[in-house]
mmCIF file of C-alpha atoms and ligand atoms in Angstrom:
data_model
loop_
_atom_site.group_PDB
_atom_site.id
_atom_site.type_symbol
_atom_site.label_atom_id
_atom_site.label_comp_id
_atom_site.label_asym_id
_atom_site.label_seq_id
_atom_site.Cartn_x
_atom_site.Cartn_y
_atom_site.Cartn_z
ATOM 1 C CA MET A 1 0.000 0.000 0.000
ATOM 2 C CA LYS A 2 1.425 3.357 -1.083
ATOM 3 C CA LYS A 3 0.992 5.925 1.718
ATOM 4 C CA VAL A 4 0.801 9.702 1.273
ATOM 5 C CA ILE A 5 0.915 12.413 3.927
ATOM 6 C CA THR A 6 0.153 16.116 3.918
ATOM 7 C CA TYR A 7 0.005 18.805 6.631
ATOM 8 C CA GLY A 8 -2.049 21.903 7.252
ATOM 9 C CA THR A 9 -4.547 23.873 9.301
ATOM 10 C CA PHE A 10 -7.493 23.242 6.936
ATOM 11 C CA ASP A 11 -9.677 25.881 8.577
ATOM 12 C CA LEU A 12 -12.972 26.971 6.933
ATOM 13 C CA LEU A 13 -12.584 24.155 4.412
ATOM 14 C CA HIS A 14 -12.667 25.323 0.788
ATOM 15 C CA THR A 15 -12.022 24.017 -2.728
ATOM 16 C CA GLY A 16 -8.311 24.828 -2.457
ATOM 17 C CA HIS A 17 -8.081 22.320 0.379
ATOM 18 C CA ILE A 18 -10.204 19.767 -1.467
ATOM 19 C CA ASN A 19 -8.031 20.147 -4.596
ATOM 20 C CA ILE A 20 -4.802 19.445 -2.730
ATOM 21 C CA LEU A 21 -6.335 16.478 -0.899
ATOM 22 C CA ARG A 22 -7.726 14.991 -4.117
ATOM 23 C CA ARG A 23 -4.400 15.394 -5.937
ATOM 24 C CA ALA A 24 -2.381 14.124 -2.960
ATOM 25 C CA LYS A 25 -4.486 10.962 -2.867
ATOM 26 C CA GLU A 26 -3.701 10.321 -6.541
ATOM 27 C CA TYR A 27 -0.084 9.609 -5.534
ATOM 28 C CA GLY A 28 -1.022 6.554 -3.466
ATOM 29 C CA ASP A 29 -3.700 4.398 -1.893
ATOM 30 C CA TYR A 30 -3.849 5.828 1.628
ATOM 31 C CA LEU A 31 -3.785 9.515 2.595
ATOM 32 C CA ILE A 32 -2.912 10.717 6.082
ATOM 33 C CA VAL A 33 -3.610 14.367 6.875
ATOM 34 C CA ALA A 34 -1.776 15.920 9.827
ATOM 35 C CA ILE A 35 -3.827 18.894 10.973
ATOM 36 C CA SER A 36 -2.348 21.610 13.114
ATOM 37 C CA SER A 37 -3.435 21.582 16.742
ATOM 38 C CA ASP A 38 -4.833 24.838 18.123
ATOM 39 C CA GLU A 39 -1.578 25.280 20.060
ATOM 40 C CA PHE A 40 0.574 24.713 16.950
ATOM 41 C CA ASN A 41 -1.583 27.157 15.022
ATOM 42 C CA ALA A 42 -0.651 29.775 17.631
ATOM 43 C CA ILE A 43 3.022 28.961 16.936
ATOM 44 C CA LYS A 44 2.299 29.382 13.198
ATOM 45 C CA GLY A 45 0.662 32.723 14.012
ATOM 46 C CA LYS A 46 -2.759 31.442 12.927
ATOM 47 C CA LYS A 47 -6.076 31.473 14.786
ATOM 48 C CA ALA A 48 -8.415 28.902 13.284
ATOM 49 C CA TYR A 49 -12.156 29.527 13.408
ATOM 50 C CA TYR A 50 -12.827 25.820 13.931
ATOM 51 C CA SER A 51 -11.183 23.951 16.811
ATOM 52 C CA PHE A 52 -8.835 21.036 16.194
ATOM 53 C CA GLU A 53 -11.655 18.550 16.971
ATOM 54 C CA GLN A 54 -14.034 20.253 14.513
ATOM 55 C CA ARG A 55 -11.373 20.423 11.769
ATOM 56 C CA LYS A 56 -10.522 16.754 12.417
ATOM 57 C CA ALA A 57 -14.175 15.696 12.093
ATOM 58 C CA ILE A 58 -14.534 17.673 8.840
ATOM 59 C CA LEU A 59 -11.360 16.221 7.299
ATOM 60 C CA GLU A 60 -12.334 12.665 8.310
ATOM 61 C CA ALA A 61 -15.563 13.088 6.311
ATOM 62 C CA ILE A 62 -13.690 13.719 3.058
ATOM 63 C CA ARG A 63 -13.589 10.760 0.655
ATOM 64 C CA TYR A 64 -9.864 11.283 -0.166
ATOM 65 C CA VAL A 65 -8.773 11.210 3.483
ATOM 66 C CA ASP A 66 -8.052 7.881 5.191
ATOM 67 C CA GLU A 67 -6.623 9.059 8.512
ATOM 68 C CA VAL A 68 -6.215 12.315 10.398
ATOM 69 C CA ILE A 69 -3.427 12.833 12.941
ATOM 70 C CA PRO A 70 -2.454 15.946 14.940
ATOM 71 C CA GLU A 71 0.403 18.231 13.973
ATOM 72 C CA HIS A 72 1.986 19.565 17.163
ATOM 73 C CA THR A 73 5.431 20.746 15.983
ATOM 74 C CA TRP A 74 7.467 21.681 12.897
ATOM 75 C CA GLU A 75 9.903 18.893 13.795
ATOM 76 C CA GLN A 76 7.562 15.885 13.791
ATOM 77 C CA LYS A 77 7.569 15.275 10.026
ATOM 78 C CA VAL A 78 10.607 12.953 9.886
ATOM 79 C CA GLU A 79 9.221 10.905 12.772
ATOM 80 C CA ASP A 80 5.762 10.788 11.143
ATOM 81 C CA VAL A 81 7.173 9.677 7.770
ATOM 82 C CA GLN A 82 9.028 6.838 9.489
ATOM 83 C CA LYS A 83 6.295 5.929 11.990
ATOM 84 C CA TYR A 84 3.542 5.771 9.352
ATOM 85 C CA ASP A 85 5.807 4.259 6.663
ATOM 86 C CA ILE A 86 5.077 7.135 4.257
ATOM 87 C CA ASP A 87 6.070 6.913 0.576
ATOM 88 C CA VAL A 88 5.043 10.411 -0.585
ATOM 89 C CA PHE A 89 4.935 13.784 1.181
ATOM 90 C CA VAL A 90 2.730 16.359 -0.572
ATOM 91 C CA MET A 91 2.293 20.095 0.080
ATOM 92 C CA GLY A 92 1.066 23.111 -1.828
ATOM 93 C CA ASP A 93 3.845 24.956 -3.671
ATOM 94 C CA ASP A 94 3.679 27.923 -1.307
ATOM 95 C CA TRP A 95 5.926 25.588 0.709
ATOM 96 C CA LYS A 96 8.201 24.733 -2.255
ATOM 97 C CA GLY A 97 11.644 23.735 -1.041
ATOM 98 C CA LYS A 98 10.813 24.104 2.650
ATOM 99 C CA PHE A 99 10.544 20.354 3.273
ATOM 100 C CA ASP A 100 13.219 19.031 0.890
ATOM 101 C CA PHE A 101 15.038 17.529 3.896
ATOM 102 C CA LEU A 102 12.350 14.822 3.780
ATOM 103 C CA LYS A 103 13.715 13.588 0.400
ATOM 104 C CA GLU A 104 16.027 11.372 2.433
ATOM 105 C CA TYR A 105 12.962 9.465 3.691
ATOM 106 C CA CYS A 106 10.268 9.713 1.003
ATOM 107 C CA GLU A 107 9.235 11.358 -2.270
ATOM 108 C CA VAL A 108 8.562 15.104 -1.761
ATOM 109 C CA ILE A 109 6.015 16.740 -4.051
ATOM 110 C CA TYR A 110 4.823 20.361 -4.131
ATOM 111 C CA LEU A 111 1.588 20.910 -6.041
ATOM 112 C CA PRO A 112 0.336 24.227 -7.449
ATOM 113 C CA ARG A 113 -1.989 26.041 -5.059
ATOM 114 C CA THR A 114 -5.550 26.698 -6.165
ATOM 115 C CA VAL A 115 -5.550 30.337 -7.232
ATOM 116 C CA GLY A 116 -8.074 32.843 -5.893
ATOM 117 C CA ILE A 117 -9.173 31.182 -2.678
ATOM 118 C CA SER A 118 -7.829 31.138 0.859
ATOM 119 C CA THR A 119 -9.155 31.030 4.391
ATOM 120 C CA THR A 120 -7.687 34.494 4.964
ATOM 121 C CA GLN A 121 -9.646 35.887 1.979
ATOM 122 C CA ILE A 122 -12.861 34.194 3.165
ATOM 123 C CA LYS A 123 -12.492 35.856 6.573
ATOM 124 C CA LYS A 124 -11.858 39.260 4.941
ATOM 125 C CA ASP A 125 -14.866 38.891 2.633
ATOM 126 C CA LEU A 126 -17.120 37.883 5.526
ATOM 127 C CA ASN A 127 -15.992 40.903 7.530
ATOM 128 C CA LYS A 128 -17.191 43.110 4.661
ATOM 129 C CA ALA A 129 -20.551 41.330 4.421
HETATM 130 N N1 C2G B 1 -3.769 25.166 -0.342
HETATM 131 C C1 C2G B 1 -3.903 25.140 -1.727
HETATM 132 N N2 C2G B 1 -4.598 26.111 -2.349
HETATM 133 C C2 C2G B 1 -5.175 27.104 -1.631
HETATM 134 C C3 C2G B 1 -5.061 27.125 -0.227
HETATM 135 C C4 C2G B 1 -4.348 26.136 0.408
HETATM 136 O O1 C2G B 1 -3.365 24.230 -2.411
HETATM 137 N N3 C2G B 1 -5.870 28.073 -2.299
HETATM 138 C C5 C2G B 1 -2.990 24.096 0.294
HETATM 139 C C6 C2G B 1 -1.743 24.611 0.994
HETATM 140 O O2 C2G B 1 -0.684 24.809 0.057
HETATM 141 C C7 C2G B 1 -1.460 23.485 1.972
HETATM 142 C C8 C2G B 1 -2.877 22.963 2.317
HETATM 143 O O3 C2G B 1 -3.756 23.485 1.311
HETATM 144 O O4 C2G B 1 -0.704 22.453 1.331
HETATM 145 C C9 C2G B 1 -3.346 23.422 3.676
HETATM 146 O O5 C2G B 1 -3.268 24.833 3.707
HETATM 147 P P1 C2G B 1 -3.330 25.556 5.148
HETATM 148 O O6 C2G B 1 -4.459 25.023 5.929
HETATM 149 O O7 C2G B 1 -3.191 27.034 4.917
HETATM 150 O O8 C2G B 1 -2.002 24.997 5.823
HETATM 151 P P2 C2G B 1 -0.678 25.800 6.216
HETATM 152 O O9 C2G B 1 -0.997 26.905 7.148
HETATM 153 O O10 C2G B 1 0.038 26.071 4.953
HETATM 154 O O11 C2G B 1 0.086 24.712 7.128
HETATM 155 O O12 C2G B 1 3.656 21.959 8.532
HETATM 156 C C10 C2G B 1 2.959 22.511 7.435
HETATM 157 C C11 C2G B 1 1.891 23.471 7.885
HETATM 158 O O13 C2G B 1 1.049 22.896 8.864
HETATM 159 C C12 C2G B 1 1.095 23.918 6.663
#
């Protein structure tokens, strides 16, 4: 079984998230999504609208997603890739190059972001509504 992993906050789920999850799944048979805990989001300088538990429940309902695990630190990726026997690591290309150190352990793929949509923009648009 070819296993894929990706990481993110996935707040206020939108088609950009769905597009990356769908494409990530195409690289294997089993997709693990590591979603940022509320505490790690604070470290990333993000405040998610939905709590970790809510974001986990939403991600688990997506047909492309096979397992959701928590992301607590920047440093856990090598351990996760080994622990979950990951073959492919996938991220949007806003992260291009940032995780190349994982090439020692698995395939590293950066996919084009979906243009014109982001959680930040959704929040801004809603504030204007
Ligand atoms: N994404 C995308 N297109 C968008 C918006 C997001 O392809 N329009 C992708 C991002 O590139 C990322 C994933 O969706 O691969 C999740 O995005 P975020 O929830 O914003 O995650 P981020 O804050 O980038 O956290 O350790 C890695 C971090 O946890 C990544």
